[in-house]
PDB file of C-alpha atoms in Angstrom:
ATOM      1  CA  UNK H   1     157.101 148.521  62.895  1.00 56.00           C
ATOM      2  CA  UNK H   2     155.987 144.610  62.548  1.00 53.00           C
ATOM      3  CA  UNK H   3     153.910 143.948  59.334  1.00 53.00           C
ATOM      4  CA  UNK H   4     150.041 144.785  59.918  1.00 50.00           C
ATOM      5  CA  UNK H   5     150.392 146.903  62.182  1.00 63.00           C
ATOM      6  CA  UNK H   6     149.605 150.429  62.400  1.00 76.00           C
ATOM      7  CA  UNK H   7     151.212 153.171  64.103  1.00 84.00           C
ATOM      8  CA  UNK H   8     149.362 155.394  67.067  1.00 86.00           C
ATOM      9  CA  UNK H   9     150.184 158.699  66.375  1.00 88.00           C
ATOM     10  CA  UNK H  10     150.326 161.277  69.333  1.00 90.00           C
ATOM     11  CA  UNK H  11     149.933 164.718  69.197  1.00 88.00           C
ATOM     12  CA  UNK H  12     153.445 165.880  68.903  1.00 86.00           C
ATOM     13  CA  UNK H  13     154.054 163.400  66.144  1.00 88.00           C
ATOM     14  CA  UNK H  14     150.567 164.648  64.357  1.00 88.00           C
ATOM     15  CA  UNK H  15     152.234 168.431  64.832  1.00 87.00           C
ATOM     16  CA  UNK H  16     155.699 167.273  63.790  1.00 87.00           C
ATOM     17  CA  UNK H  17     154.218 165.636  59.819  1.00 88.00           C
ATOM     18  CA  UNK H  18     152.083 168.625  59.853  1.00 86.00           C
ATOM     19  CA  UNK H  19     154.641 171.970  60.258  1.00 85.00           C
ATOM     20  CA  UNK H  20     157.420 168.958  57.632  1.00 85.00           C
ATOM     21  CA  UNK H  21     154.903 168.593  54.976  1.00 84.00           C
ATOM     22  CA  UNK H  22     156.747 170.052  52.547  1.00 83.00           C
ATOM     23  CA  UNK H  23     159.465 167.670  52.633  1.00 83.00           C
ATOM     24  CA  UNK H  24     159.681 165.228  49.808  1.00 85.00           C
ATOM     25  CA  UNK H  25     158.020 161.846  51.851  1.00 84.00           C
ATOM     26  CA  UNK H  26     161.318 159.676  52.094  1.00 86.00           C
ATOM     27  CA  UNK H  27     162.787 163.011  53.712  1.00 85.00           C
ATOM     28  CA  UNK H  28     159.830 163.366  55.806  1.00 86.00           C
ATOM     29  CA  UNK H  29     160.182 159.772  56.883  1.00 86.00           C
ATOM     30  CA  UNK H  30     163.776 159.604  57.586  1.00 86.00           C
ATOM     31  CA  UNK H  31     163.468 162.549  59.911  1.00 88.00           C
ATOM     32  CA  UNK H  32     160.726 161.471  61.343  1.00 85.00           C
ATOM     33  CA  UNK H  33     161.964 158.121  62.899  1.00 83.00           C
ATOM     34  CA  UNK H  34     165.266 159.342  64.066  1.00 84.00           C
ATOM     35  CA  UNK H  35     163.317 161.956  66.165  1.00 81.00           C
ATOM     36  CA  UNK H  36     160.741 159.817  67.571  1.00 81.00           C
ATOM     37  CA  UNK H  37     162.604 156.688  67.439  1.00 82.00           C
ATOM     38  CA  UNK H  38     160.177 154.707  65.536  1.00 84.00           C
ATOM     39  CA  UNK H  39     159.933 152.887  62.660  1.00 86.00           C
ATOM     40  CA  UNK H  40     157.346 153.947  60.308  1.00 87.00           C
ATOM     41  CA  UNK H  41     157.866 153.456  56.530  1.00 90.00           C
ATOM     42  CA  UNK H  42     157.500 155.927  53.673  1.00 88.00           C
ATOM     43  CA  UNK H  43     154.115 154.877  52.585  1.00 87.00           C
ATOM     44  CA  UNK H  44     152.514 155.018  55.905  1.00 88.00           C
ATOM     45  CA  UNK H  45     153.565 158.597  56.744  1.00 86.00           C
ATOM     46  CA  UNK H  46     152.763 159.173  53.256  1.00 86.00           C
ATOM     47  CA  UNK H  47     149.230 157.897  53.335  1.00 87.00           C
ATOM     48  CA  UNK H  48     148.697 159.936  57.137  1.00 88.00           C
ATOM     49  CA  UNK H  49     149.403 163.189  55.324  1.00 87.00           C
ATOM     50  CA  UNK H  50     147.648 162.493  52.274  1.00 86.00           C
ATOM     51  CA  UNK H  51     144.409 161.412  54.963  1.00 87.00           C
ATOM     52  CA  UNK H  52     144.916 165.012  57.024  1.00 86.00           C
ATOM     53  CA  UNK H  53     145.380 167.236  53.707  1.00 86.00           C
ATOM     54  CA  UNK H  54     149.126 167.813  54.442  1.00 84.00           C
ATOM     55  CA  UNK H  55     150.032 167.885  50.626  1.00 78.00           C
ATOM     56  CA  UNK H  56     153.816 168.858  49.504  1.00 68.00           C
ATOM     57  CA  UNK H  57     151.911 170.749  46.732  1.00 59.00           C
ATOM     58  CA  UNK H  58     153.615 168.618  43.886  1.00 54.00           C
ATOM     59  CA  UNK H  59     150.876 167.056  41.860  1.00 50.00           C
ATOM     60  CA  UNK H  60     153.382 165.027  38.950  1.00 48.00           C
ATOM     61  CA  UNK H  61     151.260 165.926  36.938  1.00 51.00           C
ATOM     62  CA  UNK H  62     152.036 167.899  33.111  1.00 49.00           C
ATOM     63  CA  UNK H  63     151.642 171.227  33.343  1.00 50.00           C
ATOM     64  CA  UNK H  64     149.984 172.784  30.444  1.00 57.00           C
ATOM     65  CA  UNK H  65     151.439 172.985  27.274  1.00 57.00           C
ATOM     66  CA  UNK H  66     153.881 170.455  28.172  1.00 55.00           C
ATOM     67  CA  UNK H  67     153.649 167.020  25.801  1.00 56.00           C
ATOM     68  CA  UNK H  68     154.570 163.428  27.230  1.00 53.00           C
ATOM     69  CA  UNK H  69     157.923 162.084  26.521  1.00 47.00           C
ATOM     70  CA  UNK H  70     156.579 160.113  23.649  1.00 53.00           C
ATOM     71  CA  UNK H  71     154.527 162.246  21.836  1.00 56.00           C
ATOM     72  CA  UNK H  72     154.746 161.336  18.342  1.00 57.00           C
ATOM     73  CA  UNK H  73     156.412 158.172  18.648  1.00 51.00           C
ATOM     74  CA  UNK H  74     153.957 154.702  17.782  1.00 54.00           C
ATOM     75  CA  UNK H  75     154.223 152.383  20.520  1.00 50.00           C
ATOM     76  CA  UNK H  76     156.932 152.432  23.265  1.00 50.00           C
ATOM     77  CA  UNK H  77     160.023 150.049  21.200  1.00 49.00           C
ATOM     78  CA  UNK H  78     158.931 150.130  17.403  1.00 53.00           C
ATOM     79  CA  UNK H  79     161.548 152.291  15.288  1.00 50.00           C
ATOM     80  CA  UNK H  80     159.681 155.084  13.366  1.00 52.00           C
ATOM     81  CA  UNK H  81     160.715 158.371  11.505  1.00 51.00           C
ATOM     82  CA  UNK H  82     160.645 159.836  14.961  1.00 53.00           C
ATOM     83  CA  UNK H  83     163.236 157.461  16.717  1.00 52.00           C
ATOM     84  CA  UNK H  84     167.405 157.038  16.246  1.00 52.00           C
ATOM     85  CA  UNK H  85     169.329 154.452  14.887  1.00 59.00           C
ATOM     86  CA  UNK H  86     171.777 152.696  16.659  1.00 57.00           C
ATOM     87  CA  UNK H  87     175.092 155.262  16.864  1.00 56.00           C
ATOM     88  CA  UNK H  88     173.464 157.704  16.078  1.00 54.00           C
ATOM     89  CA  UNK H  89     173.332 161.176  17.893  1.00 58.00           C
ATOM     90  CA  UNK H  90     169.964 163.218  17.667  1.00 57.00           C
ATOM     91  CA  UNK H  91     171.390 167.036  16.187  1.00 54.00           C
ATOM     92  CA  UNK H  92     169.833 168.722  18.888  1.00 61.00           C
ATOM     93  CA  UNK H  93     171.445 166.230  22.138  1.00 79.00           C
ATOM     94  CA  UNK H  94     172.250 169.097  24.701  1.00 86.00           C
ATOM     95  CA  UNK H  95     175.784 170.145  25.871  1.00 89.00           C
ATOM     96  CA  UNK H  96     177.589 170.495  28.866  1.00 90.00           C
ATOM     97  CA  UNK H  97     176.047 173.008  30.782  1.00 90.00           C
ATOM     98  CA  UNK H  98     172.593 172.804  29.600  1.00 93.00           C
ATOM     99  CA  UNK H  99     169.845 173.448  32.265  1.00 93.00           C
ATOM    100  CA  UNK H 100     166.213 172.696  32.599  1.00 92.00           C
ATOM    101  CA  UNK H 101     163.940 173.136  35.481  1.00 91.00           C
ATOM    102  CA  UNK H 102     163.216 169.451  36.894  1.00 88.00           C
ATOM    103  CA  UNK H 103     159.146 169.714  36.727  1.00 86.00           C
ATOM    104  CA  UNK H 104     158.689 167.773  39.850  1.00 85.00           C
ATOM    105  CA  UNK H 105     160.488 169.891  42.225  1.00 85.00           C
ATOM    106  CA  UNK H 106     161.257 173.453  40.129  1.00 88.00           C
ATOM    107  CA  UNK H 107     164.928 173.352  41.108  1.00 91.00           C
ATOM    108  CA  UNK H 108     167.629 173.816  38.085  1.00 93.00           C
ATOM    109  CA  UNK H 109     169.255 171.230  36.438  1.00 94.00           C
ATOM    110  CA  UNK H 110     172.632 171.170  34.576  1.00 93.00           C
ATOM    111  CA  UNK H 111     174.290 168.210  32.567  1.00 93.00           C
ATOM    112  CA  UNK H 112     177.372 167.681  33.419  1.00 93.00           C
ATOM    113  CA  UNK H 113     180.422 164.962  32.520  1.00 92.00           C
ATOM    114  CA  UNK H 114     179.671 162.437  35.496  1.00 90.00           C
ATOM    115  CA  UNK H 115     178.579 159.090  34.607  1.00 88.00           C
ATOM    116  CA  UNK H 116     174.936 157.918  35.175  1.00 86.00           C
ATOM    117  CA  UNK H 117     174.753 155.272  37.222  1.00 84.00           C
ATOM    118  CA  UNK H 118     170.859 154.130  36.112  1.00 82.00           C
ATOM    119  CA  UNK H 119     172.099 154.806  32.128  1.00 84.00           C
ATOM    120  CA  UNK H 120     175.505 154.090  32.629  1.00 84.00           C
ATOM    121  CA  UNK H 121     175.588 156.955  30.186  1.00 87.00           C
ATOM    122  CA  UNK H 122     178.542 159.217  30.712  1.00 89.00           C
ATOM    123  CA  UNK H 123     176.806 162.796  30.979  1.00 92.00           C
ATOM    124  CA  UNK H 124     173.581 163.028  33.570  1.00 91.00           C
ATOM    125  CA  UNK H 125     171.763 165.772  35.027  1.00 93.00           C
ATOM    126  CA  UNK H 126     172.367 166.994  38.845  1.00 93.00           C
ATOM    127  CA  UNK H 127     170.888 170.094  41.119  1.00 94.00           C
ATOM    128  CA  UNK H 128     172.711 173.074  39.889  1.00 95.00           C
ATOM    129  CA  UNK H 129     173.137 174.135  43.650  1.00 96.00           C
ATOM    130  CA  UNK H 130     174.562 171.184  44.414  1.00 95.00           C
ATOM    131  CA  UNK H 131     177.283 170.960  41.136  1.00 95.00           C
ATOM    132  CA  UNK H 132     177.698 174.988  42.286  1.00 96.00           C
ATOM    133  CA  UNK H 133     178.399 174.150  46.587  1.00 96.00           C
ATOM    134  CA  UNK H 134     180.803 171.164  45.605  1.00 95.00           C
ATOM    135  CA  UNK H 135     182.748 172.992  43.220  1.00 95.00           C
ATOM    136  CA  UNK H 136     183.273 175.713  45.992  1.00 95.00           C
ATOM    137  CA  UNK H 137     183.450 173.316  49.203  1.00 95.00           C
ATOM    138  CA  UNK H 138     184.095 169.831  47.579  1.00 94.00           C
ATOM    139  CA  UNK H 139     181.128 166.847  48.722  1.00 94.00           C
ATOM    140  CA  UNK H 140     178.423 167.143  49.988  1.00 95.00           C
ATOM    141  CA  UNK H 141     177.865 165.622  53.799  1.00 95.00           C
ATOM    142  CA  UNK H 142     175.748 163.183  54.216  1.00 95.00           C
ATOM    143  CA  UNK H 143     172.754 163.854  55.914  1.00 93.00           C
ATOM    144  CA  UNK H 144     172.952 167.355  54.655  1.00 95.00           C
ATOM    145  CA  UNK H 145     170.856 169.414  52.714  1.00 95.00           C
ATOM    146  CA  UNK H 146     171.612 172.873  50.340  1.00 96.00           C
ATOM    147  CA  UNK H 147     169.485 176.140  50.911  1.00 95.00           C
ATOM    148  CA  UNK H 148     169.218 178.890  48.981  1.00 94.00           C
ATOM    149  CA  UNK H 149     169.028 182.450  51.502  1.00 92.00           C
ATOM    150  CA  UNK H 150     166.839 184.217  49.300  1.00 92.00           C
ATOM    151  CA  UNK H 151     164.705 181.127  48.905  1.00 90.00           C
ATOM    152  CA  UNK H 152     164.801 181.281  45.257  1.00 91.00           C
ATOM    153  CA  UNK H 153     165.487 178.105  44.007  1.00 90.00           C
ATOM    154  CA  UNK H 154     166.355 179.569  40.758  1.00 92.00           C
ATOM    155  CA  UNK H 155     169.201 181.485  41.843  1.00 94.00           C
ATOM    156  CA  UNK H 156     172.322 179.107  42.407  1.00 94.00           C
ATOM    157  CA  UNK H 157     175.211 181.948  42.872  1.00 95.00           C
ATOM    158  CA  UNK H 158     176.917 180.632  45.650  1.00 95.00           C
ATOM    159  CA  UNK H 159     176.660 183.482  48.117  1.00 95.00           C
ATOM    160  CA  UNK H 160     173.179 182.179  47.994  1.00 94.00           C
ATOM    161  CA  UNK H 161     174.072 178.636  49.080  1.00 95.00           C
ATOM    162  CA  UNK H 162     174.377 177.748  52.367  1.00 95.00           C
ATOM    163  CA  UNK H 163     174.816 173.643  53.565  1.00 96.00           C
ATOM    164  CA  UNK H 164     173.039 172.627  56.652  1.00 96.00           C
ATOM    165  CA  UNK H 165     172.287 169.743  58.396  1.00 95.00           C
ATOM    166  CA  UNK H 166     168.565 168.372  57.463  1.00 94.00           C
ATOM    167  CA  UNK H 167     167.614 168.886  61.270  1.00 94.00           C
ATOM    168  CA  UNK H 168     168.762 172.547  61.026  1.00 95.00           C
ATOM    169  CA  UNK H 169     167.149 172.447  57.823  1.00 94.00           C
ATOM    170  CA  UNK H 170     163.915 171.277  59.419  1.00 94.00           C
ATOM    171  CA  UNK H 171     164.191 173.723  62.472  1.00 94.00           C
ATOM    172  CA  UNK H 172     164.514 176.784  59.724  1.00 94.00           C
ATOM    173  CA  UNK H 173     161.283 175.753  57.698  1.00 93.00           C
ATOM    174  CA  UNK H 174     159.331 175.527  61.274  1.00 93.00           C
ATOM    175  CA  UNK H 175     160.925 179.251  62.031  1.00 93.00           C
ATOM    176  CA  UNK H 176     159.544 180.456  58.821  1.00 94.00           C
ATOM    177  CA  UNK H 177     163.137 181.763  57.840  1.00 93.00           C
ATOM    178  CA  UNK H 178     162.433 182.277  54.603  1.00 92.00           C
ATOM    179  CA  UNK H 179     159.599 184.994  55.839  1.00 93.00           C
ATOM    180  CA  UNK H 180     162.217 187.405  56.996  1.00 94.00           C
ATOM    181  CA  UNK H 181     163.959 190.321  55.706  1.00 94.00           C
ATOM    182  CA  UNK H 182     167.133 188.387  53.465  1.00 92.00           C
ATOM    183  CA  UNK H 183     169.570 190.258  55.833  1.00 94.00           C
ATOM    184  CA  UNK H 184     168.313 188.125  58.583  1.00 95.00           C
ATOM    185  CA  UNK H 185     167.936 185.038  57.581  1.00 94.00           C
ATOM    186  CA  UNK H 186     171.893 184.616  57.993  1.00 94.00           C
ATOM    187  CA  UNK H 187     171.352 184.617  61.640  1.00 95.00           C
ATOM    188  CA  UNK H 188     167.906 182.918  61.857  1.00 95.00           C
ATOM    189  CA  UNK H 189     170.406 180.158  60.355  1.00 95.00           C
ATOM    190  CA  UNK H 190     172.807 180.138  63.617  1.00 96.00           C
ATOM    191  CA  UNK H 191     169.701 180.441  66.068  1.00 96.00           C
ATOM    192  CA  UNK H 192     168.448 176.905  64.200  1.00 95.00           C
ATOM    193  CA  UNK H 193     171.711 175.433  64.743  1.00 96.00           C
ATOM    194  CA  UNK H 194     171.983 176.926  68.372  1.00 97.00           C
ATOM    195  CA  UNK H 195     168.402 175.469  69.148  1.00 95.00           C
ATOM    196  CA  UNK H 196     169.295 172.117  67.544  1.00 94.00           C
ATOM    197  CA  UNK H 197     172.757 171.914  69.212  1.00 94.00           C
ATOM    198  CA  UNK H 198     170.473 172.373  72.689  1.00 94.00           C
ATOM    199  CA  UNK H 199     168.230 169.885  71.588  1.00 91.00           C
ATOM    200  CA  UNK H 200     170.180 167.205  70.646  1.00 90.00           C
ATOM    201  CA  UNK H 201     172.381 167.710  74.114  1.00 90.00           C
ATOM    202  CA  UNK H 202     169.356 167.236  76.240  1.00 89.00           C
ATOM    203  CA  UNK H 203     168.290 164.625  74.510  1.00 85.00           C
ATOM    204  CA  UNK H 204     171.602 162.770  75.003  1.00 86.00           C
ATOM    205  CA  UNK H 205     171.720 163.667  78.833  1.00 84.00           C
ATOM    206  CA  UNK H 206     168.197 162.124  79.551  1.00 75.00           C
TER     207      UNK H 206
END
């Protein structure tokens, strides 16, 4: 979209941000422009939502009890009792294998021996679906998402995993999947990629 100017949103594109959003807004974007065919940038769809209401229900903010990073610590680069030399390793630096629930999104995080590439340290901390999928299936695809069948983001046994694209992904949130019984959901799954197979082929026949 040329700088300064806006985009006219119809009604199918007004229902589309609406039923997606949920989806973290780069997601949202992405998904949004390959159906539609537009170019619309994160902030924009960002600020639409934000203007209608359509919240992803992630605030950023601390939840109580919780203390800022640098609680305790005077200013943000002068050394005091509370900071590490050089070399040295803080006694309580996690393991491999630790997890923590990321407080942004609620998923599970595990540290694990890859190198970071923002840190360049050589342990980080990744989705514990995702570590869990590509130890079972290898990468990955691109363009791809992990779901969890019970919808429990907690629980990352892998018979709870299942990788599918992010259109599929998108069809199964507008189907309310995660509303039915757990036995069904299985097949709610191949209906979604049934309906987006059919989609897609019309599309690419008009």
């Amino acid at each position: 979209m040329p700088k300064g100017q806006s985009h006219s949103y119809n009604d199918e594109e007004k229902a589309f941000l609406k039923n997606n959003c949920v989806l973290p807004r780069k997601e949202l974007a992405d998904l949004f422009n390959q159906k539609f065919g537009a170019q619309v940038n994160i902030s924009a769809i960002s600020s639409f939502c934000k203007r209608h209401g359509w919240l992803t229900g992630r605030d950023g903010k601390l939840k109580k009890g919780n203390q800022p990073w640098n609680t305790g610590t005077k200013g943000v680069c002068k050394p005091n009792s509370g900071s590490f030399q050089k070399g040295v390793k803080p006694t309580n630096q996690k393991p491999l294998g630790h997890e923590r629930i990321c407080s942004k999104d609620g998923f599970v995080l595990i540290k694990v021996a890859e190198n970071n590439p923002y840190t360049d340290a050589e342990t980080r901390y990744r989705y514990k679906h995702h570590v869990v999928w590509e130890q079972h299936n290898g990468a990955i695809p691109v363009k791809h998402v992990i779901r969890f069948f019970d919808g429990d983001p907690l629980n990352s046994a892998i018979e709870n995993l299942c990788c599918v694209t992010k259109f599929v992904n998108m069809r199964m949130n507008q189907n309310r999947v995660n509303d039915l019984p757990i036995e069904l959901r299985p097949t709610a799954k191949v209906i979604a990629e049934l309906e987006v197979m059919l989609f897609e082929k019309v599309r690419a026949n008009q």
